[in-house]
Short mmCIF file of C-alpha atoms and ligand atoms in Angstrom, two decimals:
data_model
loop_
_atom_site.label_atom_id
_atom_site.label_comp_id
_atom_site.label_asym_id
_atom_site.label_seq_id
_atom_site.Cartn_x
_atom_site.Cartn_y
_atom_site.Cartn_z
CA ILE A 1 -5.33 -0.70 11.97
CA THR A 2 -4.42 2.18 14.15
CA ASN A 3 -5.83 0.42 17.21
CA LYS A 4 -3.43 -2.46 16.32
CA ILE A 5 -0.51 -0.12 15.65
CA ALA A 6 -1.11 1.66 18.90
CA ALA A 7 -1.24 -1.60 20.91
CA LEU A 8 2.40 -2.48 19.84
CA PRO A 9 5.34 -1.62 22.01
CA PRO A 10 7.33 1.34 20.74
CA ASP A 11 10.30 -0.79 19.70
CA ALA A 12 8.07 -3.09 17.69
CA PHE A 13 8.09 -3.09 13.76
CA TYR A 14 5.07 -4.14 11.65
CA PHE A 15 4.34 -4.41 7.98
CA SER A 16 1.44 -4.88 5.49
CA LEU A 17 1.26 -6.78 2.23
CA GLU A 18 -0.61 -5.39 -0.66
CA PHE A 19 -2.47 -7.74 -3.29
CA PHE A 20 -4.55 -7.15 -6.39
CA PRO A 21 -7.45 -9.24 -7.40
CA PRO A 22 -6.62 -11.76 -9.97
CA LYS A 23 -8.67 -11.95 -13.19
CA THR A 24 -9.59 -15.64 -13.25
CA SER A 25 -10.97 -18.12 -10.72
CA MET A 26 -7.79 -20.17 -11.07
CA GLY A 27 -5.77 -17.02 -10.25
CA PHE A 28 -8.04 -16.53 -7.10
CA ALA A 29 -7.30 -20.21 -6.08
CA ASN A 30 -3.54 -19.88 -6.30
CA LEU A 31 -3.43 -16.49 -4.61
CA ARG A 32 -5.64 -17.81 -1.91
CA ASP A 33 -3.23 -20.57 -1.18
CA ARG A 34 -0.33 -18.13 -1.38
CA LEU A 35 -1.91 -15.63 0.98
CA ASP A 36 -2.61 -18.38 3.56
CA ARG A 37 1.01 -19.39 3.32
CA MET A 38 2.38 -15.94 3.59
CA ALA A 39 0.03 -14.96 6.38
CA ARG A 40 1.26 -17.80 8.58
CA ALA A 41 4.83 -17.59 7.68
CA LEU A 42 5.23 -13.82 7.71
CA ARG A 43 2.49 -12.49 9.93
CA PRO A 44 1.81 -9.11 8.49
CA LEU A 45 -0.21 -6.67 10.70
CA PHE A 46 -2.69 -6.21 7.88
CA VAL A 47 -3.19 -6.82 4.11
CA ASN A 48 -4.26 -4.54 1.53
CA VAL A 49 -6.58 -5.24 -1.47
CA THR A 50 -6.45 -2.76 -4.39
CA TRP A 51 -9.30 -1.27 -6.26
CA GLY A 52 -9.39 -0.78 -10.06
CA ALA A 53 -9.89 2.90 -11.16
CA GLY A 54 -13.69 3.66 -11.62
CA GLY A 55 -14.72 0.52 -9.91
CA SER A 56 -13.43 -1.64 -12.58
CA THR A 57 -12.44 -4.48 -10.30
CA ALA A 58 -15.16 -3.88 -7.63
CA GLN A 59 -16.67 -7.26 -7.55
CA LYS A 60 -13.22 -9.07 -7.55
CA SER A 61 -11.75 -6.71 -5.09
CA LEU A 62 -14.53 -7.42 -2.59
CA GLU A 63 -14.12 -11.09 -3.31
CA LEU A 64 -10.48 -11.01 -2.52
CA ALA A 65 -11.13 -8.80 0.69
CA GLU A 66 -13.58 -11.49 1.74
CA ILE A 67 -11.06 -14.20 1.44
CA CYS A 68 -8.55 -12.05 3.36
CA GLN A 69 -10.89 -10.92 6.12
CA ARG A 70 -13.35 -13.64 6.56
CA GLU A 71 -11.62 -16.87 5.42
CA LEU A 72 -8.10 -16.15 6.46
CA GLY A 73 -9.02 -13.93 9.39
CA LEU A 74 -6.51 -11.10 8.35
CA THR A 75 -7.07 -7.48 9.11
CA THR A 76 -7.88 -6.25 5.76
CA CYS A 77 -7.64 -2.68 4.37
CA LEU A 78 -9.89 -2.25 1.22
CA HIS A 79 -8.71 0.48 -1.17
CA LEU A 80 -11.53 2.57 -2.70
CA THR A 81 -11.06 5.16 -5.44
CA CYS A 82 -13.61 7.93 -5.89
CA THR A 83 -12.87 9.67 -9.23
CA ASN A 84 -15.17 8.46 -12.00
CA MET A 85 -17.27 6.65 -9.41
CA SER A 86 -20.90 7.29 -9.00
CA ARG A 87 -22.11 7.82 -5.34
CA ALA A 88 -24.22 4.67 -5.73
CA LEU A 89 -21.20 2.61 -6.36
CA ILE A 90 -19.25 4.10 -3.52
CA ASP A 91 -22.17 3.56 -1.31
CA LYS A 92 -22.38 -0.19 -2.36
CA ALA A 93 -18.65 -0.68 -1.91
CA LEU A 94 -18.72 0.71 1.61
CA GLU A 95 -21.92 -1.34 2.57
CA ASP A 96 -20.37 -4.48 1.14
CA ALA A 97 -17.08 -3.92 3.12
CA LYS A 98 -19.06 -3.25 6.18
CA ALA A 99 -21.09 -6.46 5.73
CA LEU A 100 -17.73 -8.41 5.19
CA GLY A 101 -16.48 -7.07 8.67
CA ILE A 102 -13.89 -4.88 7.15
CA ARG A 103 -13.04 -1.91 9.25
CA ASN A 104 -10.26 -0.19 6.99
CA ILE A 105 -10.46 1.77 3.93
CA LEU A 106 -7.70 3.41 1.96
CA ALA A 107 -9.45 6.45 0.63
CA LEU A 108 -8.01 7.32 -2.81
CA ARG A 109 -8.92 9.55 -5.77
CA GLY A 110 -7.70 7.14 -8.44
CA ASP A 111 -6.79 7.68 -11.90
CA PRO A 112 -8.96 7.59 -15.00
CA PRO A 113 -9.12 3.89 -16.21
CA ARG A 114 -6.75 3.09 -19.00
CA PRO A 115 -8.63 1.32 -21.78
CA THR A 116 -6.60 -1.78 -21.91
CA GLU A 117 -6.06 -2.25 -18.23
CA TYR A 118 -9.44 -3.65 -16.96
CA SER A 119 -12.29 -4.61 -19.34
CA GLU A 120 -14.52 -5.97 -16.56
CA ASN A 121 -16.79 -3.78 -14.53
CA GLY A 122 -17.54 -5.82 -11.41
CA ASP A 123 -21.05 -4.69 -10.83
CA GLY A 124 -22.22 -4.71 -14.31
CA GLU A 125 -23.02 -1.00 -13.70
CA SER A 126 -21.75 2.06 -15.33
CA ALA A 127 -18.50 3.04 -13.45
CA GLY A 128 -19.27 6.82 -13.94
CA GLY A 129 -22.71 7.90 -14.58
CA ASP A 130 -24.88 10.49 -12.68
CA GLU A 131 -24.19 12.02 -9.38
CA VAL A 132 -20.46 12.08 -9.64
CA GLU A 133 -19.39 14.30 -6.92
CA PHE A 134 -15.95 13.18 -5.77
CA THR A 135 -12.98 15.08 -7.22
CA TYR A 136 -10.26 14.53 -4.70
CA ALA A 137 -9.57 11.82 -2.18
CA VAL A 138 -10.59 14.26 0.64
CA ASP A 139 -13.98 14.25 -0.73
CA LEU A 140 -14.16 10.49 -0.13
CA VAL A 141 -12.58 10.83 3.38
CA ARG A 142 -15.18 13.45 4.30
CA TYR A 143 -18.12 11.17 2.79
CA ILE A 144 -16.96 8.15 4.79
CA ARG A 145 -16.70 10.08 7.98
CA LYS A 146 -20.07 11.68 7.35
CA GLN A 147 -21.82 8.36 6.45
CA TYR A 148 -20.11 6.05 8.79
CA GLY A 149 -18.76 8.12 11.83
CA ASP A 150 -15.88 6.37 13.41
CA TYR A 151 -16.79 2.91 11.99
CA PHE A 152 -13.97 2.67 9.52
CA CYS A 153 -10.33 3.36 10.17
CA ILE A 154 -9.29 5.57 7.06
CA GLY A 155 -5.85 5.71 5.43
CA VAL A 156 -4.78 7.97 2.70
CA ALA A 157 -1.91 8.16 0.02
CA ALA A 158 1.01 10.35 0.06
CA TYR A 159 3.96 10.81 -2.35
CA PRO A 160 7.53 11.41 -0.88
CA GLU A 161 8.66 12.71 -4.25
CA GLY A 162 5.52 14.48 -4.97
CA HIS A 163 2.31 13.29 -6.85
CA ALA A 164 2.99 13.16 -10.53
CA GLY A 165 -0.39 12.09 -11.96
CA GLU A 166 -0.92 15.13 -13.93
CA SER A 167 0.71 18.34 -14.56
CA HIS A 168 0.12 21.17 -12.16
CA PRO A 169 1.78 24.63 -11.97
CA LEU A 170 4.56 23.34 -9.65
CA GLY A 171 5.13 19.99 -11.42
CA GLN A 172 5.75 17.04 -9.24
CA SER A 173 6.17 18.73 -6.02
CA LEU A 174 5.72 18.15 -2.47
CA ASP A 175 4.92 21.78 -1.89
CA HIS A 176 1.84 21.52 -4.02
CA ASP A 177 0.58 18.28 -2.28
CA LEU A 178 1.21 19.17 1.27
CA PRO A 179 -1.77 21.39 1.98
CA HIS A 180 -4.00 18.76 0.54
CA LEU A 181 -2.48 15.96 2.65
CA VAL A 182 -3.14 18.26 5.74
CA GLU A 183 -6.68 18.55 4.56
CA LYS A 184 -7.09 14.77 4.29
CA VAL A 185 -5.78 14.23 7.80
CA GLN A 186 -7.75 16.85 9.31
CA SER A 187 -11.03 15.62 7.56
CA GLY A 188 -10.56 12.37 9.26
CA ALA A 189 -7.78 10.18 7.84
CA ASP A 190 -6.16 7.96 10.47
CA PHE A 191 -2.93 6.85 8.72
CA ILE A 192 -0.89 7.57 5.68
CA MET A 193 0.73 5.08 3.22
CA THR A 194 3.29 6.24 0.72
CA GLN A 195 3.83 5.73 -2.99
CA LEU A 196 6.70 3.27 -3.64
CA PHE A 197 10.17 4.85 -3.52
CA PHE A 198 13.92 4.07 -3.87
CA ASN A 199 15.08 7.52 -3.04
CA LEU A 200 15.86 7.35 0.69
CA ALA A 201 16.77 10.96 0.86
CA ALA A 202 13.46 11.94 -0.48
CA TYR A 203 11.61 9.96 2.14
CA GLU A 204 13.80 11.30 4.93
CA HIS A 205 12.86 14.71 3.82
CA PHE A 206 9.27 13.95 3.48
CA GLU A 207 9.19 12.50 6.91
CA GLN A 208 10.92 15.55 8.47
CA VAL A 209 8.52 17.86 6.61
CA LEU A 210 5.48 16.18 7.97
CA LEU A 211 6.73 16.06 11.56
CA GLU A 212 7.66 19.73 11.53
CA HIS A 213 4.52 20.82 9.75
CA PRO A 214 3.13 23.84 11.59
CA SER A 215 -0.43 22.46 11.75
CA GLY A 216 0.76 19.63 14.00
CA ALA A 217 -1.64 17.41 11.82
CA PHE A 218 0.84 14.70 11.41
CA GLN A 219 2.10 14.20 14.96
CA ASN A 220 0.10 11.15 15.79
CA VAL A 221 -0.68 9.78 12.36
CA PRO A 222 1.29 6.65 11.38
CA LEU A 223 3.25 7.29 8.19
CA ILE A 224 3.81 3.92 6.46
CA PRO A 225 6.46 3.91 3.87
CA GLY A 226 5.75 1.87 0.66
CA LEU A 227 8.41 -0.29 -0.79
CA MET A 228 8.31 -2.65 -3.77
CA PRO A 229 10.41 -5.75 -3.86
CA ILE A 230 12.17 -6.00 -7.25
CA GLN A 231 10.93 -8.92 -9.23
CA ASN A 232 12.84 -8.33 -12.52
CA TYR A 233 14.62 -5.65 -14.45
CA GLN A 234 11.88 -4.75 -16.95
CA MET A 235 9.16 -4.72 -14.37
CA ILE A 236 10.94 -2.42 -12.07
CA LYS A 237 11.80 -0.07 -14.90
CA ARG A 238 8.10 -0.04 -15.96
CA THR A 239 6.82 0.45 -12.45
CA THR A 240 9.06 3.24 -11.59
CA ASN A 241 8.25 4.96 -14.82
CA LEU A 242 4.52 4.67 -14.00
CA SER A 243 4.81 5.72 -10.35
CA HIS A 244 7.46 8.47 -11.18
CA ALA A 245 9.55 7.04 -8.35
CA ARG A 246 13.21 7.77 -9.14
CA ILE A 247 15.84 5.09 -8.64
CA PRO A 248 19.15 6.66 -7.46
CA ALA A 249 22.05 6.18 -9.92
CA ALA A 250 24.00 4.12 -7.45
CA LEU A 251 21.10 1.62 -7.10
CA MET A 252 20.44 1.61 -10.90
CA GLU A 253 24.14 0.75 -11.35
CA ARG A 254 23.89 -2.31 -9.21
CA LEU A 255 20.78 -3.45 -11.14
CA ASP A 256 22.28 -2.70 -14.56
CA ALA A 257 25.25 -4.77 -13.78
CA VAL A 258 23.18 -7.96 -13.49
CA LYS A 259 20.19 -6.93 -15.71
CA LYS A 260 20.48 -9.83 -18.03
CA ASP A 261 20.10 -12.52 -15.15
CA ASP A 262 16.63 -12.49 -13.47
CA GLU A 263 17.83 -14.52 -10.49
CA GLN A 264 20.67 -12.02 -9.89
CA VAL A 265 18.34 -9.10 -10.28
CA LYS A 266 16.02 -10.45 -7.64
CA SER A 267 18.87 -11.21 -5.38
CA VAL A 268 20.35 -7.70 -5.78
CA GLY A 269 16.80 -6.33 -5.43
CA VAL A 270 16.37 -8.11 -2.02
CA ASP A 271 19.70 -6.52 -0.96
CA ILE A 272 18.55 -3.17 -2.01
CA VAL A 273 15.02 -3.22 -0.43
CA SER A 274 16.43 -4.76 2.82
CA GLU A 275 19.01 -1.93 3.00
CA LEU A 276 16.16 0.56 2.51
CA VAL A 277 14.25 -1.05 5.30
CA GLU A 278 17.34 -0.84 7.71
CA GLN A 279 17.93 2.71 6.75
CA ILE A 280 14.37 3.64 7.33
CA LYS A 281 14.57 2.03 10.76
CA ILE A 282 17.20 4.51 11.71
CA ILE A 283 15.38 7.49 10.32
CA LYS A 284 12.22 6.29 12.12
CA GLY A 285 14.27 5.74 15.48
CA ARG A 286 15.16 9.42 15.25
CA THR A 287 11.73 10.74 14.30
CA ARG A 288 9.20 8.32 15.93
CA ALA A 289 11.29 6.76 18.58
CA ASP A 290 8.21 6.37 20.83
CA LYS A 291 5.96 4.63 18.13
CA ALA A 292 5.87 1.19 16.52
CA LYS A 293 7.38 1.53 13.08
CA GLY A 294 5.69 0.15 10.01
CA PHE A 295 6.42 -0.73 6.49
CA HIS A 296 4.13 -1.39 3.41
CA PHE A 297 5.10 -3.76 0.74
CA TYR A 298 3.75 -3.75 -2.90
CA THR A 299 3.84 -7.50 -3.46
CA LEU A 300 2.55 -7.68 -6.92
CA ASN A 301 0.91 -10.90 -5.71
CA LEU A 302 4.36 -12.37 -5.60
CA GLU A 303 5.84 -14.23 -2.44
CA LYS A 304 9.41 -14.90 -2.77
CA ALA A 305 11.34 -11.52 -2.87
CA VAL A 306 9.19 -9.90 -0.05
CA SER A 307 9.53 -12.97 2.23
CA PHE A 308 13.27 -12.72 1.85
CA VAL A 309 13.13 -8.90 2.67
CA VAL A 310 10.99 -9.26 5.78
CA GLU A 311 12.91 -12.15 6.94
CA ARG A 312 16.32 -10.62 6.50
CA THR A 313 15.26 -7.39 8.16
CA ASN A 314 13.59 -9.13 11.13
CA LEU A 315 10.26 -7.75 10.54
CA ILE A 316 8.37 -10.95 11.23
CA PRO A 317 6.90 -10.67 14.59
CA PRO A 318 7.43 -13.52 17.09
CA GLY A 319 4.55 -16.12 16.91
CA THR A 320 3.09 -18.60 19.36
CA PRO A 321 5.26 -21.85 19.65
CA GLU A 322 2.84 -23.58 17.22
CA GLU A 323 3.00 -20.85 14.75
CA GLU A 324 6.90 -20.98 14.79
CA ASP A 325 6.71 -24.65 14.20
CA ALA A 326 4.55 -24.08 11.22
CA ILE A 327 7.11 -21.71 9.55
CA VAL A 328 8.65 -23.50 6.65
CA LEU A 329 10.36 -20.73 4.81
CA GLU A 330 11.83 -23.19 2.39
CA GLU A 331 8.43 -23.81 1.11
CA VAL A 332 8.20 -20.06 0.50
CA ALA A 333 11.28 -19.88 -1.21
CA VAL A 334 10.31 -22.30 -3.95
CA ALA A 335 6.87 -20.85 -4.63
CA ASP A 336 7.32 -17.96 -7.16
P1 FAD B 1 -5.57 13.20 -4.06
O1 FAD B 1 -5.28 13.12 -2.63
O2 FAD B 1 -6.99 13.57 -4.28
O3 FAD B 1 -4.44 13.96 -4.80
C1 FAD B 1 -4.29 13.92 -6.27
C2 FAD B 1 -3.75 15.32 -6.72
O4 FAD B 1 -4.50 16.32 -6.72
C3 FAD B 1 -2.28 15.59 -5.92
O5 FAD B 1 -1.59 16.23 -6.97
C4 FAD B 1 -2.94 16.64 -5.03
O6 FAD B 1 -1.88 17.47 -4.58
C5 FAD B 1 -4.02 17.34 -5.90
N1 FAD B 1 -5.13 17.80 -4.96
C6 FAD B 1 -5.74 17.21 -3.90
N2 FAD B 1 -6.61 18.04 -3.21
C7 FAD B 1 -6.70 19.11 -4.09
C8 FAD B 1 -7.50 20.25 -4.10
N3 FAD B 1 -8.44 20.52 -3.13
N4 FAD B 1 -7.22 21.20 -5.02
C9 FAD B 1 -6.35 21.14 -5.98
N5 FAD B 1 -5.44 19.97 -5.98
C10 FAD B 1 -5.71 18.99 -5.13
N6 FAD B 1 -5.18 3.72 -7.56
C11 FAD B 1 -6.06 2.87 -7.80
O7 FAD B 1 -6.66 3.10 -8.87
N7 FAD B 1 -6.32 1.81 -7.09
C12 FAD B 1 -5.73 1.58 -5.90
O8 FAD B 1 -6.00 0.50 -5.23
C13 FAD B 1 -4.67 2.38 -5.60
N8 FAD B 1 -3.79 2.21 -4.38
C14 FAD B 1 -2.97 3.05 -4.03
C15 FAD B 1 -2.24 2.86 -2.79
C16 FAD B 1 -1.15 3.76 -2.36
C17 FAD B 1 -0.47 3.53 -1.11
C18 FAD B 1 -0.90 4.79 -3.24
C19 FAD B 1 0.19 5.90 -2.93
C20 FAD B 1 -1.51 5.20 -4.37
C21 FAD B 1 -2.51 4.23 -4.96
N9 FAD B 1 -3.36 4.42 -6.10
C22 FAD B 1 -4.29 3.49 -6.35
C23 FAD B 1 -2.94 5.34 -7.00
C24 FAD B 1 -3.82 6.78 -6.72
O9 FAD B 1 -5.14 6.53 -7.02
C25 FAD B 1 -3.21 7.80 -7.68
O10 FAD B 1 -1.90 8.16 -7.34
C26 FAD B 1 -4.10 9.06 -7.85
O11 FAD B 1 -3.62 9.75 -8.98
C27 FAD B 1 -4.16 9.99 -6.68
O12 FAD B 1 -4.67 9.56 -5.62
P2 FAD B 1 -4.84 10.29 -4.17
O13 FAD B 1 -5.58 9.65 -3.44
O14 FAD B 1 -3.42 10.49 -3.76
O15 FAD B 1 -5.38 11.61 -4.73
#
């Protein structure tokens, strides 16, 4: 991923799309078609495949990563969590990823699995078990570097509004996270992807803090802001609660005004996320003028809202004439 980013001209924009593995084979077939359509029409620089906490989706995540990397030829970033994972499971995941030709891992700590979220353990093995030796994401970054040298390009997570997974003395606080983010980068992380956010001021502050950090650790590390297209009112409420991302009052008012009409919520949502993209472009123009500027979209496996956003904000890179002919965005528009 970082090689691809470095090869882009400084005025280029790029983006990635995140997908999670469906539970059923029918879900896989549908998502495969959708991914194929989206890849051809939108041309993301890379795609992300999520990993269920504790390895709960191991097999399905690898299956989806295989579809992305091998069948569709997309540069794929496999997420991998390390808490509540035995070393044997981590070794297997990394070996399997390598065998599929995957060169990018998003190294995460993960949260303990919620009992109702995933019932399947992909490998049929105990998710936790013996030899658990990973406490934080940095442990996984170090482990991957130790075992695989430079084979994998490694990304890590960051939180513009502070990580809120558990209470620590300072509460949800950037000050608490920052030394650990420095540690992740100094241990070998190549790029950073952020938690979703709607609070532009928080992101701007975060970007500034990283750039001015006395360690200099972040100067050449791509920082990719994470955005979530708004699908419907309940979902965005739920997601922002879970991720502890705040929706500024002015944006909430715009959503509140149309909350009973799903189509209008989607349309206002596309406006809001497109505005964020344009504002982030301005911030990045100041802070990273000499580098290509990226965006990450949490798609929730849906196609329509993110397609409108990347089209409206001119994030779709030019394709070959044949690719251009193949774009039929009307198809995309009716798909969700
Ligand atoms: P860490 O970097 O380990 O940080 C976790 C907390 O511990 C932070 O509060 C940090 O400040 C603190 N900390 C770190 N190191 C130390 C230390 N040495 N001493 C004391 N405190 C420390 N979850 C999934 O289960 N599957 C996914 O696919 C997934 N994808 C994600 C993608 C992105 C882009 C993001 C932002 C998050 C994703 N998550 C995913 C969620 C993530 O697993 C959780 O937010 C998790 O709680 C923290 O993971 P982390 O890698 O940021 O952890």
